[in-house]
Amino acid sequence: MHRKHRKNEDPFTCVMEMIRRTGEILEFDKRFPGAKMVERIAISDKIIRFKSIIPRDDGGVGVFQCYRVQQSDTLGPYKGGTRLHPSVNMDEVKALATLMTLKTSLVDVPFGGGKGGICVDPKGLSVMELERLIRRYVNQIKDDLGPDEDIPAPDVNSGPREMAWIYDEYRNYSESARGVVTGKPLELGGSLGRLQATGYGVALITERFCYGNKLVNPAISIEGFGNVGQFAAMKLSEMGFRVIAVSDSGGCVVNQTGLNITRLLAYKREKGQVADFPDAKPLGNILEAPMDIHIPCALGHSINGENVDQLGSNLKLIVEGANSPVSSQAEKILEGKGVTLVPDILANAGGVIVSYYEWVQNREGLYWSEDEVLGRMNGKMIAAYDRVVNYAEEKKLFLRQAAYCLSMEKIARAINYRGSQ
Ligand code: GLU
């Protein structure tokens, strides 16, 4: 996947360039002379790269490249998901870990940032093989994990089932295990609302934008129909929005008057795809749907220099449900056309916010209602959104730039308080 990116267009380079530019805007060199603030934020604390070998069901072995990047613990323990995908590579995990550092700072969650990944196509493994792989992965990094050290969570192709294996494997080595991983099944100390959190947060931010910008009855398209896309679609349609197009890796369906999301979800559950959904027409490419708002919830740089021109001229807003779905080249073109982008570190932060609540509940042994969890999440998301929008207006910046400024300002101050070591 990453081989397709043009030079200087991969997600890691884009994030690093944003950090450098933000350091200039915030005048770090002048305000913190000699402190090397940009390097201290940009360079990851620790990068763990290893191979995992597991027995396969057929008597052979499987060999997998694995990563865990502990990006920064300036604001709290390392925190971030574990991605299972054949395109996972070192630079991608570093970029994603850096986004976690920026995200937790921006939305006021007392965690640092990290990310893990295994280069694997989970569909090519049996459930037993996948469990063996996850357990092996945890066994190899157990000394680096811990409720106050580094706390994994779900990401692309990993969910409650995989988090349960992480928890259960880690229990073999430590007594205080519950808070070592978030996104667990409810029965093992998971939090109500965690499954929905990222998608619901994306819907909430979309609604907030429409309200603030008087955008009435917009047509919305959702690219990627996994955990984030499904719950975003569900919430948006509950809110009364018109979701006109949805895609997954197998195809795209469109219905100009609005898809029936409840039925589409049931269809996806049954058939494993959205293609051939009866109440809609097929569409070759979701970017060509006549949408006002596009919500990418698939993989990194799904909107890039090569396909950005396919997006329709009605487009007013992109809400980044995925992490770095828009390349910086595509972003410049969209900004030139007056399209607003709500950046990933704000738009999809609902997941890590509720992960934080799960961790708090695990520590207290006191569990909250779904309303309490999601009510608190909504409050945090709206507060962060308003902070970013106000800062952007005041300083005349695009939203991503404003979000990076607010996030990096806080990290820099924390580093400064901690002194020169
Ligand atoms: N993988 C999610 C993200 O990118 C969630 C991370 C977490 O809950 O720690 O934000």
CSV table of C-alpha atoms and ligand atoms in Angstrom, one decimal:
chain,number,residue,atom,x,y,z
A,1,MET,CA,0.0,0.0,0.0
A,2,HIS,CA,2.6,2.5,1.1
A,3,ARG,CA,4.7,1.8,-2.0
A,4,LYS,CA,2.0,3.6,-4.0
A,5,HIS,CA,2.6,6.9,-2.2
A,6,ARG,CA,4.6,9.5,-4.0
A,7,LYS,CA,7.8,10.7,-2.4
A,8,ASN,CA,7.1,12.9,0.6
A,9,GLU,CA,3.5,11.9,0.6
A,10,ASP,CA,3.4,9.0,3.0
A,11,PRO,CA,1.5,9.5,6.3
A,12,PHE,CA,4.7,9.6,8.4
A,13,THR,CA,6.3,12.4,6.3
A,14,CYS,CA,3.0,14.3,6.3
A,15,VAL,CA,2.7,14.2,10.2
A,16,MET,CA,6.4,15.1,10.7
A,17,GLU,CA,6.0,18.1,8.3
A,18,MET,CA,3.0,19.3,10.2
A,19,ILE,CA,4.8,19.0,13.5
A,20,ARG,CA,7.8,21.0,12.1
A,21,ARG,CA,5.5,23.7,10.7
A,22,THR,CA,3.5,23.9,14.0
A,23,GLY,CA,6.8,24.4,15.9
A,24,GLU,CA,7.5,27.4,13.7
A,25,ILE,CA,4.0,28.9,14.2
A,26,LEU,CA,4.3,28.5,18.0
A,27,GLU,CA,7.8,29.9,17.9
A,28,PHE,CA,9.2,27.1,20.0
A,29,ASP,CA,12.9,28.1,19.2
A,30,LYS,CA,12.3,31.6,20.5
A,31,ARG,CA,10.2,30.7,23.5
A,32,PHE,CA,12.1,27.6,24.6
A,33,PRO,CA,15.7,28.4,23.5
A,34,GLY,CA,18.0,25.4,23.1
A,35,ALA,CA,15.2,23.0,24.2
A,36,LYS,CA,14.9,21.3,20.8
A,37,MET,CA,11.1,21.1,21.4
A,38,VAL,CA,10.2,19.9,17.9
A,39,GLU,CA,12.6,17.0,18.0
A,40,ARG,CA,11.5,16.1,21.5
A,41,ILE,CA,7.9,15.9,20.3
A,42,ALA,CA,8.5,14.3,17.0
A,43,ILE,CA,11.0,11.6,17.8
A,44,SER,CA,9.4,8.5,19.4
A,45,ASP,CA,10.6,7.4,22.9
A,46,LYS,CA,11.0,3.7,22.0
A,47,ILE,CA,10.4,1.6,18.9
A,48,ILE,CA,9.9,-2.1,19.3
A,49,ARG,CA,10.2,-4.2,16.2
A,50,PHE,CA,10.2,-8.0,16.3
A,51,LYS,CA,9.1,-11.1,14.6
A,52,SER,CA,6.5,-13.5,15.9
A,53,ILE,CA,6.4,-17.1,14.9
A,54,ILE,CA,3.4,-19.3,15.6
A,55,PRO,CA,2.4,-22.9,14.7
A,56,ARG,CA,-0.1,-23.0,11.9
A,57,ASP,CA,-3.0,-25.5,11.9
A,58,ASP,CA,-1.6,-27.4,9.0
A,59,GLY,CA,1.6,-28.3,10.9
A,60,GLY,CA,3.8,-25.5,9.4
A,61,VAL,CA,4.6,-22.1,11.0
A,62,GLY,CA,3.6,-18.5,10.4
A,63,VAL,CA,6.1,-15.7,10.6
A,64,PHE,CA,4.9,-12.2,11.2
A,65,GLN,CA,6.5,-8.7,11.4
A,66,CYS,CA,5.3,-7.0,14.5
A,67,TYR,CA,5.6,-3.5,16.0
A,68,ARG,CA,4.9,-1.4,19.1
A,69,VAL,CA,5.8,2.2,19.0
A,70,GLN,CA,5.9,4.0,22.4
A,71,GLN,CA,5.8,7.6,21.0
A,72,SER,CA,5.5,9.8,24.1
A,73,ASP,CA,4.6,9.4,27.8
A,74,THR,CA,4.9,13.1,28.5
A,75,LEU,CA,1.2,13.4,29.5
A,76,GLY,CA,0.6,9.9,30.8
A,77,PRO,CA,1.1,6.2,29.9
A,78,TYR,CA,1.5,5.3,26.2
A,79,LYS,CA,-1.9,4.7,24.7
A,80,GLY,CA,-3.1,3.4,21.3
A,81,GLY,CA,-4.5,0.7,19.2
A,82,THR,CA,-3.1,-2.5,17.6
A,83,ARG,CA,-3.6,-2.7,13.9
A,84,LEU,CA,-3.8,-6.0,12.0
A,85,HIS,CA,-3.4,-5.5,8.3
A,86,PRO,CA,-1.1,-6.7,5.5
A,87,SER,CA,0.0,-3.0,4.8
A,88,VAL,CA,1.3,-2.4,8.3
A,89,ASN,CA,4.8,-1.1,8.2
A,90,MET,CA,7.3,0.7,10.5
A,91,ASP,CA,6.6,4.3,9.2
A,92,GLU,CA,2.9,3.8,9.3
A,93,VAL,CA,2.9,2.6,13.0
A,94,LYS,CA,5.2,5.6,13.8
A,95,ALA,CA,2.8,8.0,12.2
A,96,LEU,CA,-0.2,6.5,13.9
A,97,ALA,CA,1.6,6.5,17.3
A,98,THR,CA,2.4,10.2,16.8
A,99,LEU,CA,-1.3,11.0,16.0
A,100,MET,CA,-2.2,9.3,19.3
A,101,THR,CA,0.2,11.6,21.2
A,102,LEU,CA,-1.4,14.6,19.5
A,103,LYS,CA,-5.0,13.3,20.0
A,104,THR,CA,-4.8,12.5,23.7
A,105,SER,CA,-3.3,15.9,24.3
A,106,LEU,CA,-5.9,17.7,22.2
A,107,VAL,CA,-8.9,16.2,23.8
A,108,ASP,CA,-7.6,16.4,27.4
A,109,VAL,CA,-7.1,12.7,28.2
A,110,PRO,CA,-4.2,12.1,30.6
A,111,PHE,CA,-2.4,9.6,28.3
A,112,GLY,CA,0.6,9.8,26.0
A,113,GLY,CA,0.6,8.1,22.6
A,114,GLY,CA,1.6,4.7,21.1
A,115,LYS,CA,0.5,2.3,18.5
A,116,GLY,CA,1.1,-1.4,17.7
A,117,GLY,CA,0.7,-3.3,14.5
A,118,ILE,CA,1.1,-6.8,13.0
A,119,CYS,CA,1.7,-7.2,9.3
A,120,VAL,CA,-0.9,-9.9,8.7
A,121,ASP,CA,-4.1,-10.5,6.8
A,122,PRO,CA,-6.3,-11.8,9.6
A,123,LYS,CA,-8.7,-13.3,7.1
A,124,GLY,CA,-6.0,-15.7,6.1
A,125,LEU,CA,-5.7,-17.2,9.6
A,126,SER,CA,-8.1,-19.4,11.5
A,127,VAL,CA,-9.5,-18.0,14.8
A,128,MET,CA,-7.1,-20.3,16.7
A,129,GLU,CA,-4.1,-19.1,14.7
A,130,LEU,CA,-5.1,-15.5,15.3
A,131,GLU,CA,-5.4,-16.1,19.0
A,132,ARG,CA,-2.0,-17.8,19.0
A,133,LEU,CA,-0.5,-14.8,17.2
A,134,ILE,CA,-2.0,-12.2,19.6
A,135,ARG,CA,-0.8,-14.1,22.6
A,136,ARG,CA,2.7,-14.5,21.2
A,137,TYR,CA,2.7,-10.8,20.4
A,138,VAL,CA,1.8,-9.9,24.0
A,139,ASN,CA,4.2,-12.4,25.4
A,140,GLN,CA,7.1,-10.8,23.5
A,141,ILE,CA,6.3,-7.2,24.7
A,142,LYS,CA,4.8,-8.0,28.1
A,143,ASP,CA,7.6,-6.1,30.0
A,144,ASP,CA,6.8,-3.0,28.1
A,145,LEU,CA,3.0,-3.1,28.7
A,146,GLY,CA,1.1,-2.3,31.8
A,147,PRO,CA,-1.8,-0.2,33.1
A,148,ASP,CA,0.6,2.6,34.0
A,149,GLU,CA,3.1,1.9,31.2
A,150,ASP,CA,1.5,1.2,27.8
A,151,ILE,CA,-2.2,0.4,27.1
A,152,PRO,CA,-3.2,-1.2,23.8
A,153,ALA,CA,-6.7,-0.9,22.3
A,154,PRO,CA,-8.6,-1.8,19.2
A,155,ASP,CA,-7.7,-0.5,15.7
A,156,VAL,CA,-8.2,-1.7,12.1
A,157,ASN,CA,-9.2,-5.4,12.2
A,158,SER,CA,-9.0,-5.7,16.0
A,159,GLY,CA,-11.8,-5.5,18.5
A,160,PRO,CA,-13.2,-6.9,21.8
A,161,ARG,CA,-12.2,-10.5,20.9
A,162,GLU,CA,-8.6,-9.6,20.4
A,163,MET,CA,-8.5,-7.3,23.4
A,164,ALA,CA,-9.8,-10.2,25.5
A,165,TRP,CA,-6.8,-12.3,24.4
A,166,ILE,CA,-4.4,-9.5,25.2
A,167,TYR,CA,-5.9,-9.2,28.6
A,168,ASP,CA,-5.9,-12.9,29.3
A,169,GLU,CA,-2.4,-13.4,28.1
A,170,TYR,CA,-1.1,-10.5,30.1
A,171,ARG,CA,-2.8,-11.9,33.2
A,172,ASN,CA,-0.2,-14.7,33.2
A,173,TYR,CA,2.5,-12.2,34.0
A,174,SER,CA,0.8,-9.6,36.2
A,175,GLU,CA,-1.9,-9.3,38.9
A,176,SER,CA,-3.2,-5.9,38.2
A,177,ALA,CA,-4.2,-6.6,34.6
A,178,ARG,CA,-7.6,-5.1,33.8
A,179,GLY,CA,-6.4,-1.7,32.9
A,180,VAL,CA,-3.6,-3.0,30.7
A,181,VAL,CA,-5.9,-2.9,27.6
A,182,THR,CA,-9.1,-1.1,26.7
A,183,GLY,CA,-11.9,-2.0,24.3
A,184,LYS,CA,-12.4,-5.3,26.2
A,185,PRO,CA,-15.7,-7.2,26.1
A,186,LEU,CA,-18.1,-6.0,28.9
A,187,GLU,CA,-17.8,-9.3,30.7
A,188,LEU,CA,-14.0,-8.7,31.2
A,189,GLY,CA,-14.2,-5.2,32.4
A,190,GLY,CA,-15.0,-3.3,29.2
A,191,SER,CA,-17.0,-0.1,29.2
A,192,LEU,CA,-20.5,0.4,27.9
A,193,GLY,CA,-20.3,2.7,24.9
A,194,ARG,CA,-16.7,1.8,23.9
A,195,LEU,CA,-17.8,0.0,20.8
A,196,GLN,CA,-19.9,2.8,19.5
A,197,ALA,CA,-17.6,5.6,20.8
A,198,THR,CA,-15.5,6.5,17.7
A,199,GLY,CA,-18.4,6.4,15.2
A,200,TYR,CA,-20.8,8.3,17.6
A,201,GLY,CA,-18.1,11.0,18.1
A,202,VAL,CA,-17.7,11.4,14.4
A,203,ALA,CA,-21.5,11.9,14.0
A,204,LEU,CA,-21.5,14.4,16.9
A,205,ILE,CA,-18.8,16.5,15.3
A,206,THR,CA,-20.5,16.4,11.9
A,207,GLU,CA,-23.8,17.6,13.5
A,208,ARG,CA,-21.9,20.3,15.4
A,209,PHE,CA,-20.3,21.6,12.1
A,210,CYS,CA,-23.7,21.6,10.3
A,211,TYR,CA,-25.3,23.5,13.2
A,212,GLY,CA,-22.6,26.1,13.4
A,213,ASN,CA,-22.4,26.5,9.6
A,214,LYS,CA,-26.2,26.4,8.9
A,215,LEU,CA,-25.8,23.4,6.6
A,216,VAL,CA,-29.3,22.1,6.1
A,217,ASN,CA,-30.1,18.5,5.1
A,218,PRO,CA,-26.7,17.7,3.6
A,219,ALA,CA,-26.0,14.6,1.6
A,220,ILE,CA,-23.4,12.4,3.5
A,221,SER,CA,-21.2,9.7,2.2
A,222,ILE,CA,-19.3,7.2,4.4
A,223,GLU,CA,-16.2,5.5,3.0
A,224,GLY,CA,-15.4,2.3,5.0
A,225,PHE,CA,-18.1,0.3,6.8
A,226,GLY,CA,-16.2,-1.2,9.7
A,227,ASN,CA,-16.6,-0.3,13.4
A,228,VAL,CA,-16.2,3.5,12.8
A,229,GLY,CA,-18.3,3.8,9.6
A,230,GLN,CA,-21.1,1.6,10.9
A,231,PHE,CA,-21.7,3.5,14.1
A,232,ALA,CA,-21.2,6.9,12.5
A,233,ALA,CA,-23.9,5.9,9.9
A,234,MET,CA,-26.2,4.6,12.5
A,235,LYS,CA,-25.9,7.7,14.7
A,236,LEU,CA,-26.2,10.1,11.8
A,237,SER,CA,-29.4,8.5,10.5
A,238,GLU,CA,-30.8,8.5,14.1
A,239,MET,CA,-30.1,12.2,14.1
A,240,GLY,CA,-32.1,12.6,11.0
A,241,PHE,CA,-29.2,13.0,8.5
A,242,ARG,CA,-29.4,11.7,4.9
A,243,VAL,CA,-26.6,9.1,4.4
A,244,ILE,CA,-26.7,8.7,0.6
A,245,ALA,CA,-23.6,6.5,-0.1
A,246,VAL,CA,-21.6,3.9,1.8
A,247,SER,CA,-18.7,1.8,0.6
A,248,ASP,CA,-16.6,-1.1,1.9
A,249,SER,CA,-13.7,-3.0,0.4
A,250,GLY,CA,-16.2,-4.9,-1.8
A,251,GLY,CA,-18.1,-2.0,-3.4
A,252,CYS,CA,-20.2,1.1,-3.0
A,253,VAL,CA,-24.0,1.7,-2.9
A,254,VAL,CA,-25.9,5.0,-3.3
A,255,ASN,CA,-29.4,6.2,-2.8
A,256,GLN,CA,-30.0,9.9,-3.2
A,257,THR,CA,-33.0,10.1,-0.9
A,258,GLY,CA,-31.0,8.4,1.9
A,259,LEU,CA,-30.0,4.8,2.6
A,260,ASN,CA,-32.0,2.9,5.2
A,261,ILE,CA,-29.1,2.4,7.6
A,262,THR,CA,-30.8,-0.1,9.9
A,263,ARG,CA,-31.5,-2.4,6.9
A,264,LEU,CA,-28.0,-1.8,5.4
A,265,LEU,CA,-26.4,-2.8,8.7
A,266,ALA,CA,-28.5,-6.0,8.9
A,267,TYR,CA,-27.6,-6.7,5.2
A,268,LYS,CA,-23.9,-6.2,5.9
A,269,ARG,CA,-24.1,-8.5,8.9
A,270,GLU,CA,-25.7,-11.2,6.8
A,271,LYS,CA,-23.7,-10.9,3.6
A,272,GLY,CA,-20.5,-9.4,4.8
A,273,GLN,CA,-20.6,-6.6,2.2
A,274,VAL,CA,-22.7,-3.6,1.2
A,275,ALA,CA,-22.7,-4.4,-2.6
A,276,ASP,CA,-26.0,-5.5,-4.1
A,277,PHE,CA,-28.0,-4.0,-1.2
A,278,PRO,CA,-31.5,-4.0,-2.7
A,279,ASP,CA,-32.7,-0.4,-2.0
A,280,ALA,CA,-29.7,1.3,-3.7
A,281,LYS,CA,-27.8,1.6,-6.9
A,282,PRO,CA,-24.2,0.4,-7.3
A,283,LEU,CA,-21.5,3.1,-7.7
A,284,GLY,CA,-18.0,2.4,-9.0
A,285,ASN,CA,-16.3,5.0,-6.8
A,286,ILE,CA,-17.7,6.6,-3.6
A,287,LEU,CA,-15.8,9.8,-4.2
A,288,GLU,CA,-18.1,10.4,-7.2
A,289,ALA,CA,-21.2,10.3,-5.1
A,290,PRO,CA,-23.0,13.7,-5.0
A,291,MET,CA,-22.3,14.4,-1.4
A,292,ASP,CA,-22.0,17.6,0.7
A,293,ILE,CA,-20.1,15.9,3.4
A,294,HIS,CA,-17.6,13.0,3.0
A,295,ILE,CA,-16.6,10.9,6.0
A,296,PRO,CA,-13.6,8.6,5.2
A,297,CYS,CA,-13.5,5.7,7.8
A,298,ALA,CA,-11.1,3.3,5.9
A,299,LEU,CA,-7.3,3.3,5.6
A,300,GLY,CA,-4.7,6.0,5.5
A,301,HIS,CA,-4.4,8.3,2.5
A,302,SER,CA,-7.5,6.8,0.8
A,303,ILE,CA,-7.9,10.4,-0.5
A,304,ASN,CA,-4.7,11.4,-2.2
A,305,GLY,CA,-3.1,13.5,-5.0
A,306,GLU,CA,-4.3,11.0,-7.6
A,307,ASN,CA,-8.0,10.7,-6.8
A,308,VAL,CA,-8.8,14.0,-5.0
A,309,ASP,CA,-10.2,15.5,-8.2
A,310,GLN,CA,-12.9,12.8,-8.3
A,311,LEU,CA,-14.6,14.3,-5.3
A,312,GLY,CA,-17.8,16.2,-6.5
A,313,SER,CA,-18.0,20.0,-6.6
A,314,ASN,CA,-20.8,20.0,-3.9
A,315,LEU,CA,-18.3,18.9,-1.3
A,316,LYS,CA,-18.1,21.3,1.7
A,317,LEU,CA,-16.8,19.2,4.5
A,318,ILE,CA,-14.6,16.1,5.2
A,319,VAL,CA,-14.7,14.6,8.7
A,320,GLU,CA,-11.8,12.3,9.2
A,321,GLY,CA,-13.2,9.1,10.9
A,322,ALA,CA,-10.0,7.2,9.9
A,323,ASN,CA,-6.4,8.2,10.9
A,324,SER,CA,-4.7,10.3,8.2
A,325,PRO,CA,-7.2,9.5,5.4
A,326,VAL,CA,-6.3,12.6,3.4
A,327,SER,CA,-2.7,13.1,2.1
A,328,SER,CA,-1.2,16.6,2.4
A,329,GLN,CA,-1.2,17.0,-1.3
A,330,ALA,CA,-4.9,16.3,-1.5
A,331,GLU,CA,-5.5,18.5,1.5
A,332,LYS,CA,-3.9,21.5,-0.2
A,333,ILE,CA,-6.1,21.0,-3.2
A,334,LEU,CA,-9.3,20.7,-1.0
A,335,GLU,CA,-8.4,23.8,1.0
A,336,GLY,CA,-7.9,25.7,-2.3
A,337,LYS,CA,-11.5,24.7,-3.2
A,338,GLY,CA,-12.8,25.9,0.2
A,339,VAL,CA,-13.6,22.5,1.6
A,340,THR,CA,-13.3,22.3,5.4
A,341,LEU,CA,-11.5,19.3,7.0
A,342,VAL,CA,-12.1,18.3,10.5
A,343,PRO,CA,-8.8,16.5,11.4
A,344,ASP,CA,-8.5,12.9,12.6
A,345,ILE,CA,-7.0,13.8,16.0
A,346,LEU,CA,-10.2,15.7,16.8
A,347,ALA,CA,-12.9,13.8,14.7
A,348,ASN,CA,-12.1,10.3,15.8
A,349,ALA,CA,-11.0,10.9,19.4
A,350,GLY,CA,-14.3,9.4,20.8
A,351,GLY,CA,-12.6,6.0,20.9
A,352,VAL,CA,-9.6,6.9,23.0
A,353,ILE,CA,-11.8,9.2,25.2
A,354,VAL,CA,-14.0,6.2,26.2
A,355,SER,CA,-10.9,4.0,26.5
A,356,TYR,CA,-9.8,6.4,29.2
A,357,TYR,CA,-13.2,6.0,30.9
A,358,GLU,CA,-12.8,2.2,30.7
A,359,TRP,CA,-9.4,2.5,32.3
A,360,VAL,CA,-10.7,4.8,35.0
A,361,GLN,CA,-13.6,2.3,35.7
A,362,ASN,CA,-11.2,-0.6,35.9
A,363,ARG,CA,-9.1,1.3,38.5
A,364,GLU,CA,-12.1,2.2,40.6
A,365,GLY,CA,-14.0,-1.0,40.2
A,366,LEU,CA,-17.1,1.1,39.8
A,367,TYR,CA,-18.9,0.9,36.5
A,368,TRP,CA,-20.9,3.6,34.8
A,369,SER,CA,-24.1,3.6,32.8
A,370,GLU,CA,-23.9,4.0,29.0
A,371,ASP,CA,-25.6,7.4,29.3
A,372,GLU,CA,-22.9,8.5,31.7
A,373,VAL,CA,-20.1,7.3,29.5
A,374,LEU,CA,-21.4,8.7,26.3
A,375,GLY,CA,-22.6,11.9,28.0
A,376,ARG,CA,-19.1,12.6,29.3
A,377,MET,CA,-17.6,11.7,25.9
A,378,ASN,CA,-19.9,14.1,24.1
A,379,GLY,CA,-18.9,16.9,26.6
A,380,LYS,CA,-15.2,16.3,25.9
A,381,MET,CA,-15.6,16.1,22.1
A,382,ILE,CA,-17.7,19.3,21.9
A,383,ALA,CA,-15.3,21.2,24.2
A,384,ALA,CA,-12.3,20.2,22.1
A,385,TYR,CA,-14.2,21.0,18.8
A,386,ASP,CA,-15.1,24.4,20.1
A,387,ARG,CA,-11.6,25.1,21.3
A,388,VAL,CA,-10.2,24.2,17.8
A,389,VAL,CA,-12.8,26.2,15.9
A,390,ASN,CA,-12.3,29.2,18.1
A,391,TYR,CA,-8.5,29.1,17.9
A,392,ALA,CA,-8.6,28.6,14.1
A,393,GLU,CA,-10.9,31.7,13.7
A,394,GLU,CA,-8.8,33.8,16.0
A,395,LYS,CA,-5.4,32.8,14.4
A,396,LYS,CA,-6.8,32.4,10.8
A,397,LEU,CA,-5.7,28.8,10.5
A,398,PHE,CA,-7.2,25.7,9.0
A,399,LEU,CA,-8.7,23.3,11.6
A,400,ARG,CA,-5.8,20.7,11.4
A,401,GLN,CA,-3.2,23.4,11.9
A,402,ALA,CA,-5.2,24.8,14.8
A,403,ALA,CA,-5.6,21.3,16.4
A,404,TYR,CA,-1.8,20.7,16.1
A,405,CYS,CA,-1.1,24.1,17.7
A,406,LEU,CA,-3.3,23.4,20.7
A,407,SER,CA,-2.1,19.9,21.1
A,408,MET,CA,1.7,20.7,20.7
A,409,GLU,CA,1.5,23.8,22.9
A,410,LYS,CA,0.3,21.6,25.8
A,411,ILE,CA,2.9,18.9,25.3
A,412,ALA,CA,5.7,21.6,25.0
A,413,ARG,CA,4.6,23.2,28.3
A,414,ALA,CA,4.6,19.8,30.0
A,415,ILE,CA,8.1,19.0,28.6
A,416,ASN,CA,9.3,22.4,29.8
A,417,TYR,CA,8.0,22.0,33.3
A,418,ARG,CA,9.7,18.6,33.5
A,419,GLY,CA,13.1,20.2,32.9
A,420,SER,CA,16.0,19.4,30.6
A,421,GLN,CA,16.4,15.6,31.3
B,1,GLU,N1,-7.3,3.0,17.6
B,1,GLU,C1,-8.1,4.1,18.1
B,1,GLU,C2,-7.5,5.4,17.7
B,1,GLU,O1,-6.7,5.5,16.7
B,1,GLU,C3,-8.4,4.0,19.6
B,1,GLU,C4,-7.2,4.1,20.5
B,1,GLU,C5,-7.5,3.8,22.0
B,1,GLU,O2,-8.7,3.7,22.3
B,1,GLU,O3,-6.5,3.8,22.7
B,1,GLU,O4,-7.7,6.4,18.2
